[in-house]
Amino acid sequence: MDGTQAARGGGLAGRDRVRDWLAVMVFIVAAAGILVLAAATLLWGSVDDKRQVFPTLVALFGTWVGTILAFYFSRENFQAANDSLQRTVDRLTPDDRLRSTPVRIAMIPRSSIEGVGTGGEPDDRIPLSAICGLLAKKPRIPLIEPDGSLRYIVHDSMVWKYLADLAIAGQPKKPADLTVAEMLAHRLDGETIGAMVKKVAYVAADRSLAEARDAMLAVKGAKDVIVTRTGRSGEPVEGWVTDVDIARHAQVQ
């Protein structure tokens, strides 16, 4: 247990002691008050007073006792249930967490995906600036076909490395003067960017995050999983899961 957890635990223990002391004092004061009132009624009250006061005192005393007991038992039961749940969660491994998390819960839904619509145009008709504009806000940009399916996903590192290579070669150009096709033909580390952007896995919408991870690992170099109705490419995109999303959900808190 670190210093923060110890301090938190000490604070909780202190509050528990104050609460216990307060409950005992309330019980003692209430009981003493009832006893004093009962004694005064016995000594100086009339017969009618005695008949009215005692039933009232018994009911009041029972209410006080019942309230205090309910407070303690409900608190202890809640704490026990909460501790049990926390122990169960703590025992979950990263694989357990991924298996228990549906893809639909973890994915970025289609309505929240910021991408570039291809309009059915070929890559040599799409200016690179269309992608660079979004890369200023997002590190990965999917290109979406008119039917809602994915063409591929471009990562910012690919674009910036391509532009840097042009500058190093003495051929600097602005993104507006380049097409996506020209970038895709460029080679990075012995592989064309065109091959790299197509390294995407697919998974059905009813699968778990563990299955999405396995699908991604099956595609060498993939960092993205596209969610479709049946898990096949060519279908409309329903969601998107990245390697970052999977790593975050796998973390044991």
C-alpha positions as CSV (number, residue, x, y, z in Angstrom):
1,M,0.0,0.0,0.0
2,D,1.5,3.4,-1.0
3,G,1.5,6.6,1.1
4,T,-1.6,7.9,-0.6
5,Q,-3.6,4.8,0.0
6,A,-2.4,4.7,3.7
7,A,-3.5,8.3,4.2
8,R,-6.8,7.6,2.6
9,G,-7.3,4.6,4.8
10,G,-6.3,6.6,7.9
11,G,-8.8,9.3,7.0
12,L,-11.6,6.7,6.6
13,A,-10.8,5.1,9.9
14,G,-10.9,8.5,11.6
15,R,-14.3,9.3,10.1
16,D,-15.6,5.9,11.2
17,R,-14.5,6.5,14.8
18,V,-16.3,9.9,14.8
19,R,-19.4,8.4,13.4
20,D,-19.4,5.5,15.9
21,W,-18.9,8.0,18.8
22,L,-21.7,10.2,17.5
23,A,-24.1,7.2,17.2
24,V,-23.3,6.1,20.8
25,M,-23.8,9.6,22.1
26,V,-27.1,10.0,20.3
27,F,-28.3,6.7,21.7
28,I,-27.2,7.7,25.3
29,V,-28.7,11.2,25.2
30,A,-31.9,9.9,23.7
31,A,-32.2,7.1,26.3
32,A,-31.3,9.4,29.1
33,G,-33.9,11.9,28.0
34,I,-36.6,9.3,27.7
35,L,-35.7,7.9,31.2
36,V,-35.8,11.4,32.8
37,L,-39.1,12.2,31.1
38,A,-40.5,8.8,32.3
39,A,-39.4,9.4,35.8
40,A,-40.9,12.9,35.9
41,T,-44.1,11.5,34.6
42,L,-44.2,8.8,37.3
43,L,-43.4,11.2,40.1
44,W,-45.5,14.2,39.2
45,G,-47.7,13.3,36.2
46,S,-51.4,12.6,36.4
47,V,-52.9,9.2,35.5
48,D,-53.9,10.5,32.0
49,D,-50.3,11.7,31.5
50,K,-48.9,8.3,32.4
51,R,-51.3,6.6,30.0
52,Q,-50.4,8.9,27.1
53,V,-46.6,9.2,27.8
54,F,-45.6,5.6,28.2
55,P,-46.9,4.2,24.9
56,T,-45.3,7.2,23.1
57,L,-42.0,6.7,24.9
58,V,-41.9,3.0,24.0
59,A,-42.6,3.7,20.3
60,L,-40.0,6.5,20.3
61,F,-37.4,4.4,22.0
62,G,-38.0,1.5,19.5
63,T,-37.6,4.0,16.6
64,W,-34.3,5.2,17.9
65,V,-32.9,1.8,18.4
66,G,-34.2,0.5,15.1
67,T,-32.7,3.5,13.3
68,I,-29.2,3.0,14.8
69,L,-29.2,-0.7,14.2
70,A,-30.4,-0.2,10.6
71,F,-27.6,2.3,10.0
72,Y,-24.9,0.0,11.3
73,F,-26.1,-3.2,9.6
74,S,-26.8,-1.6,6.2
75,R,-23.4,0.2,6.3
76,E,-21.6,-3.0,7.1
77,N,-23.5,-5.0,4.4
78,F,-22.8,-2.4,1.8
79,Q,-19.1,-2.2,2.7
80,A,-18.8,-6.0,2.6
81,A,-20.4,-6.2,-0.8
82,N,-18.2,-3.3,-2.1
83,D,-15.0,-5.0,-0.8
84,S,-16.0,-8.3,-2.4
85,L,-16.6,-6.7,-5.7
86,Q,-13.3,-4.8,-5.6
87,R,-11.5,-8.1,-4.8
88,T,-13.1,-9.7,-7.8
89,V,-12.1,-6.9,-10.1
90,D,-8.6,-6.8,-8.7
91,R,-8.2,-10.5,-9.6
92,L,-9.1,-10.0,-13.2
93,T,-6.1,-10.4,-15.6
94,P,-5.8,-8.2,-18.7
95,D,-7.1,-11.1,-20.8
96,D,-10.1,-11.4,-18.5
97,R,-10.9,-7.7,-18.9
98,L,-10.7,-7.9,-22.6
99,R,-12.8,-11.0,-22.8
100,S,-15.5,-9.4,-20.6
101,T,-15.6,-6.2,-22.7
102,P,-17.8,-6.2,-25.8
103,V,-16.4,-4.5,-28.8
104,R,-19.5,-2.3,-29.0
105,I,-18.6,-0.8,-25.6
106,A,-14.9,0.0,-26.4
107,M,-15.2,1.0,-30.1
108,I,-15.4,4.5,-31.5
109,P,-18.8,4.5,-33.1
110,R,-19.1,5.4,-36.8
111,S,-20.9,8.7,-35.9
112,S,-17.8,9.8,-33.9
113,I,-15.2,8.8,-36.5
114,E,-13.5,11.7,-38.3
115,G,-12.4,10.6,-41.7
116,V,-12.0,11.6,-45.3
117,G,-14.8,10.6,-47.6
118,T,-13.3,9.4,-50.9
119,G,-16.4,10.3,-52.9
120,G,-15.4,7.2,-55.0
121,E,-12.4,9.1,-56.4
122,P,-9.2,7.2,-57.1
123,D,-6.2,8.0,-54.9
124,D,-4.5,10.1,-57.6
125,R,-7.5,12.5,-57.5
126,I,-7.4,13.0,-53.8
127,P,-5.1,15.8,-52.6
128,L,-2.8,15.0,-49.7
129,S,-3.9,18.2,-48.1
130,A,-7.3,16.6,-47.5
131,I,-5.7,14.2,-45.1
132,C,-3.1,16.7,-43.6
133,G,-5.9,19.0,-42.5
134,L,-7.4,16.3,-40.2
135,L,-4.0,15.0,-39.1
136,A,-3.5,18.3,-37.2
137,K,-6.3,17.0,-34.8
138,K,-6.1,13.2,-35.1
139,P,-3.1,10.9,-35.4
140,R,-5.0,8.5,-37.7
141,I,-7.3,9.2,-40.5
142,P,-9.6,6.6,-42.2
143,L,-10.6,7.0,-45.8
144,I,-14.3,6.0,-46.1
145,E,-15.9,4.9,-49.4
146,P,-19.4,6.2,-50.5
147,D,-20.9,2.8,-49.4
148,G,-19.6,3.3,-45.8
149,S,-16.8,0.8,-46.1
150,L,-13.1,1.5,-45.3
151,R,-10.5,2.0,-48.0
152,Y,-7.6,2.3,-45.6
153,I,-6.2,4.1,-42.6
154,V,-3.4,6.7,-42.8
155,H,-1.2,7.3,-39.7
156,D,0.4,10.8,-39.2
157,S,3.9,9.3,-39.0
158,M,3.6,8.0,-42.5
159,V,2.6,11.4,-43.9
160,W,5.2,13.4,-42.0
161,K,8.0,10.9,-42.8
162,Y,7.0,11.1,-46.5
163,L,7.2,14.9,-46.5
164,A,10.4,14.8,-44.6
165,D,12.0,12.4,-47.1
166,L,11.0,14.7,-50.0
167,A,12.6,17.7,-48.2
168,I,15.8,15.7,-47.5
169,A,16.0,14.7,-51.1
170,G,15.9,18.3,-52.2
171,Q,12.3,18.1,-53.5
172,P,10.2,19.8,-50.8
173,K,6.5,20.1,-51.7
174,K,3.4,21.3,-50.1
175,P,0.6,18.8,-49.3
176,A,-1.7,20.7,-51.6
177,D,0.7,20.0,-54.5
178,L,0.7,16.2,-53.9
179,T,-1.8,13.5,-54.2
180,V,-2.5,10.6,-51.9
181,A,-1.4,8.2,-54.7
182,E,2.1,9.8,-54.7
183,M,2.4,9.3,-51.0
184,L,1.2,5.7,-51.2
185,A,3.9,4.9,-53.8
186,H,6.6,6.1,-51.4
187,R,8.7,3.5,-49.6
188,L,9.4,3.6,-45.9
189,D,11.8,1.0,-44.4
190,G,11.6,-1.1,-47.6
191,E,7.7,-1.1,-47.7
192,T,5.4,1.1,-49.6
193,I,3.0,3.3,-47.6
194,G,0.3,1.8,-49.8
195,A,0.9,-1.6,-48.2
196,M,1.2,-0.1,-44.7
197,V,-2.2,1.7,-44.7
198,K,-4.0,-1.5,-45.6
199,K,-2.8,-3.4,-42.5
200,V,-6.1,-3.3,-40.8
201,A,-8.0,-6.1,-39.0
202,Y,-11.8,-6.6,-39.0
203,V,-14.0,-8.0,-36.4
204,A,-17.8,-8.5,-36.0
205,A,-19.8,-6.1,-33.9
206,D,-20.9,-8.9,-31.5
207,R,-17.3,-9.9,-30.6
208,S,-15.3,-9.2,-27.5
209,L,-12.3,-6.9,-27.2
210,A,-10.1,-10.0,-26.8
211,E,-11.2,-11.2,-30.2
212,A,-10.5,-7.8,-31.7
213,R,-7.0,-7.9,-30.2
214,D,-6.4,-11.4,-31.6
215,A,-7.6,-10.3,-35.0
216,M,-5.2,-7.3,-34.9
217,L,-2.3,-9.5,-33.9
218,A,-3.0,-11.8,-36.8
219,V,-2.3,-9.0,-39.2
220,K,1.4,-8.2,-39.0
221,G,2.0,-4.5,-38.3
222,A,-1.7,-3.7,-37.8
223,K,-2.7,-1.1,-35.2
224,D,-6.3,-0.8,-36.0
225,V,-9.5,-2.9,-36.0
226,I,-12.5,-2.0,-38.0
227,V,-15.9,-3.2,-36.7
228,T,-18.5,-4.3,-39.2
229,R,-21.7,-6.3,-38.9
230,T,-20.1,-9.7,-39.8
231,G,-16.4,-8.8,-39.4
232,R,-15.7,-8.7,-43.2
233,S,-14.0,-6.0,-45.1
234,G,-16.1,-4.3,-47.7
235,E,-19.0,-3.9,-45.3
236,P,-20.0,-0.5,-43.9
237,V,-18.0,0.6,-40.9
238,E,-19.8,0.4,-37.6
239,G,-16.9,1.2,-35.3
240,W,-13.2,1.5,-34.9
241,V,-10.9,0.1,-32.2
242,T,-7.2,1.1,-32.0
243,D,-4.3,-0.6,-30.3
244,V,-4.3,2.2,-27.8
245,D,-8.0,1.5,-26.9
246,I,-7.2,-2.2,-26.4
247,A,-4.2,-1.4,-24.2
248,R,-6.2,1.0,-22.1
249,H,-9.1,-1.5,-21.5
250,A,-6.5,-4.3,-20.6
251,Q,-4.9,-2.3,-17.8
252,V,-5.4,-3.7,-14.3
253,Q,-6.3,-0.7,-12.1
